[in-house]
XYZ file of C-alpha atoms in Angstrom:
256
model
C 18.024 -6.005 5.331
C 14.590 -6.922 6.655
C 11.875 -4.331 7.121
C 8.791 -4.704 9.276
C 5.811 -3.454 7.369
C 2.069 -3.646 7.010
C 2.047 -3.544 3.264
C -0.672 -0.991 2.599
C 1.187 0.415 -0.307
C -1.259 1.282 -2.979
C -2.072 4.503 -4.704
C -4.039 5.759 -1.742
C -3.630 2.758 0.488
C -6.728 4.102 2.180
C -4.823 2.681 4.892
C -6.054 -0.687 3.649
C -6.985 0.278 7.165
C -4.697 -1.879 9.134
C -4.977 -5.126 7.229
C -3.261 -7.986 8.971
C -2.819 -11.699 8.530
C -6.297 -13.133 8.572
C -8.444 -15.096 6.175
C -10.477 -12.016 5.278
C -10.832 -8.568 6.742
C -12.989 -5.522 6.031
C -12.942 -2.162 7.778
C -15.105 0.922 7.203
C -14.392 4.317 8.727
C -16.796 7.266 8.412
C -15.798 10.850 9.164
C -18.608 13.302 8.454
C -19.598 12.860 4.809
C -16.524 10.766 4.004
C -16.709 6.943 3.966
C -13.463 4.945 3.599
C -13.556 1.160 3.216
C -10.626 -1.250 3.069
C -10.634 -5.010 2.573
C -7.754 -7.450 2.592
C -6.910 -11.104 2.338
C -3.680 -12.650 3.605
C -2.773 -16.294 3.238
C -1.935 -18.532 4.923
C -3.580 -17.736 8.239
C -1.606 -20.365 10.185
C 1.855 -18.929 10.946
C 4.915 -20.012 12.873
C 5.388 -18.450 16.282
C 9.091 -17.807 15.657
C 9.983 -18.310 11.989
C 8.891 -15.852 9.263
C 6.301 -17.511 7.022
C 5.897 -16.372 3.376
C 2.479 -14.790 2.835
C 0.586 -13.219 -0.039
C -1.553 -10.112 0.266
C -4.555 -8.942 -1.744
C -5.934 -5.554 -0.697
C -8.629 -3.275 -2.030
C -10.230 -0.011 -0.987
C -13.016 2.423 -1.768
C -13.572 6.098 -0.965
C -17.098 7.437 -1.135
C -19.242 10.201 0.339
C -22.658 9.799 1.918
C -23.883 12.741 -0.164
C -22.776 11.180 -3.438
C -20.413 14.067 -4.193
C -16.846 13.480 -5.310
C -14.713 12.644 -2.251
C -11.698 14.751 -1.314
C -8.343 13.572 -2.581
C -6.126 11.570 -0.237
C -2.792 13.382 0.257
C -0.922 11.325 2.841
C -1.131 7.891 4.469
C 0.696 7.201 7.746
C 0.854 3.602 8.950
C 2.439 1.865 11.924
C 2.760 -1.869 11.361
C 3.041 -4.788 13.749
C 6.649 -5.753 14.384
C 5.828 -9.372 13.491
C 5.093 -8.559 9.845
C 8.210 -8.311 7.690
C 8.915 -6.945 4.236
C 12.223 -7.236 2.428
C 13.571 -6.151 -0.936
C 17.206 -7.016 -0.213
C 18.811 -8.049 -3.478
C 15.673 -7.124 -5.440
C 16.083 -4.950 -8.572
C 15.299 -1.238 -8.238
C 13.713 1.461 -10.374
C 14.399 5.207 -10.380
C 11.670 7.812 -10.045
C 12.763 9.394 -13.329
C 11.873 6.185 -15.154
C 8.274 6.478 -13.932
C 7.457 10.144 -14.495
C 5.614 10.839 -17.759
C 5.749 7.121 -18.646
C 2.736 4.969 -19.444
C 2.245 1.519 -17.932
C 3.768 -0.357 -20.877
C 6.897 1.836 -20.801
C 7.334 1.307 -17.049
C 6.940 -2.453 -17.401
C 9.575 -2.439 -20.149
C 12.059 -0.234 -18.273
C 11.455 -1.499 -14.726
C 9.722 -4.846 -15.070
C 12.229 -6.582 -12.800
C 11.526 -4.055 -10.007
C 7.755 -4.662 -9.886
C 6.606 -6.063 -6.533
C 2.839 -5.951 -7.018
C 0.113 -5.206 -9.563
C -3.480 -4.079 -9.468
C -6.036 -1.595 -10.783
C -7.221 1.826 -9.681
C -10.033 4.247 -10.547
C -9.648 8.013 -10.279
C -12.653 10.343 -10.388
C -11.822 13.578 -12.233
C -14.233 16.463 -11.794
C -13.633 19.901 -13.269
C -15.826 22.865 -12.265
C -19.348 22.767 -13.682
C -18.713 19.384 -15.308
C -19.802 15.895 -14.263
C -17.198 13.613 -12.700
C -15.460 11.273 -15.146
C -14.008 7.960 -13.899
C -10.524 7.163 -15.196
C -9.173 3.629 -14.802
C -5.539 2.551 -14.809
C -3.305 -0.419 -14.063
C -1.462 -0.035 -10.766
C 2.198 -0.998 -10.349
C 4.148 -1.235 -7.078
C 7.919 -0.918 -7.588
C 11.043 -1.110 -5.474
C 12.984 2.153 -5.349
C 15.805 0.850 -3.164
C 17.051 1.362 0.372
C 19.393 3.794 2.098
C 20.212 3.410 5.782
C 17.072 2.276 7.542
C 14.708 3.763 4.934
C 13.288 1.911 1.940
C 11.607 3.784 -0.917
C 8.734 2.289 -2.887
C 6.805 3.777 -5.807
C 3.205 3.292 -6.868
C 2.609 4.086 -10.545
C -0.643 4.701 -12.421
C -1.223 6.227 -15.856
C -4.414 8.053 -16.804
C -5.479 8.500 -20.435
C -8.814 10.320 -20.049
C -10.086 12.926 -19.376
C -6.418 13.850 -18.858
C -3.172 12.155 -19.846
C -0.851 11.913 -16.871
C 1.371 9.582 -14.885
C 0.595 9.522 -11.158
C 3.518 8.418 -8.973
C 3.104 7.991 -5.231
C 6.270 7.835 -3.135
C 6.266 5.568 -0.074
C 8.951 5.840 2.617
C 9.373 2.915 4.998
C 11.410 3.438 8.175
C 12.183 1.112 11.062
C 11.049 2.341 14.473
C 10.882 1.083 18.037
C 7.429 1.942 19.312
C 6.179 -0.872 21.510
C 4.032 -3.201 19.401
C 4.997 -1.396 16.218
C 8.229 -1.917 14.317
C 7.908 0.289 11.254
C 6.473 3.612 10.160
C 5.307 3.984 6.585
C 4.457 7.335 5.010
C 2.909 7.539 1.536
C 2.778 10.979 -0.085
C 0.195 11.240 -2.858
C 0.621 13.946 -5.508
C -2.174 16.191 -6.742
C -4.034 14.603 -9.652
C -5.281 16.760 -12.542
C -4.352 19.923 -10.683
C -6.462 18.884 -7.720
C -9.505 17.829 -9.754
C -8.793 14.103 -9.348
C -9.448 11.789 -6.406
C -8.856 8.056 -6.164
C -12.123 6.217 -5.481
C -11.175 2.523 -5.905
C -8.092 0.315 -5.994
C -6.940 -3.260 -5.641
C -3.413 -4.607 -5.314
C -1.918 -8.103 -5.187
C 1.509 -8.661 -3.608
C 2.809 -12.224 -3.865
C 6.393 -11.774 -5.013
C 9.125 -14.348 -4.502
C 12.644 -14.154 -5.912
C 16.078 -15.767 -5.662
C 18.798 -14.053 -3.639
C 22.169 -15.602 -2.858
C 20.899 -18.949 -4.068
C 17.818 -18.946 -1.816
C 14.146 -18.340 -2.520
C 12.963 -15.209 -0.715
C 9.441 -13.888 -0.151
C 8.927 -10.124 -0.209
C 6.307 -10.442 2.533
C 6.494 -12.707 5.611
C 4.864 -12.823 9.023
C 5.095 -14.504 12.440
C 2.335 -15.124 14.970
C 3.838 -15.394 18.463
C 0.723 -14.431 20.437
C -2.255 -15.021 18.140
C -2.708 -11.424 17.008
C -1.319 -8.710 14.782
C -1.874 -5.048 15.509
C -1.703 -2.078 13.149
C -2.786 1.564 12.972
C -3.370 3.700 9.899
C -4.338 7.305 9.254
C -5.400 8.788 5.920
C -5.166 12.570 5.529
C -7.325 14.122 2.810
C -7.326 17.425 0.956
C -8.763 20.040 3.285
C -7.437 18.349 6.419
C -10.027 15.611 6.978
C -8.462 12.605 8.717
C -9.643 9.003 8.897
C -7.816 6.870 11.479
C -8.287 3.326 12.665
C -6.629 0.567 14.673
C -7.118 -3.097 13.825
C -6.194 -6.036 16.039
C -6.666 -9.266 14.117
C -6.146 -12.903 14.962
C -3.763 -15.370 13.390
C -3.166 -19.036 14.251
C 0.228 -19.754 15.863
C 1.945 -22.998 14.932
C 5.145 -24.560 16.234
């Protein structure tokens, strides 16, 4: 079962802000005091017009404020991806949400190592009242939760050890749609961190997974380039209702 997806599936995604298949891409969106930046690298840039080409994706993002205060926490990411980008986990091992909750990174890798699609790092700023913000760093794991009907579930796992000890698990739902240029809708729901005192400020994620299914090598992420461009939209919704939305139309090089 093939899914069309712009793979902005990181702890806050920050929408990786519509990354598409291009040598390098950076996007910054400012809404009031809030500044959201996403950068991404896909390779290769030259893609077949008709046949899905395996690609790798490296994305990163930052959330800052112009005032220097702690940014609000991202609560939901909604993305519509170009129908020419495809993501598949058919035949790929799965992991259950219960195996991620309250588990540190080493325990998740031991229990669900075969289900890991991507890895990276994230930083969460934790600020309690009348105390300075404390940055907490964690490995970031992207895992396959399995599919049902036309919906695929993915999980993003991080584990904080200071100033709090907690597993943070983001659930990502991927659903096929028919909406003109777009072929998939992705919704990431981000839980409250440290009772609302935590906000993700930085992340990076590498997805370059290939596996064997029915005797063939399969790439989790592929893309086509029929008309020299890929188009995506992304909206990040933050605590308090602030929204950051962008559309990115990027070029790719069609080959025969």
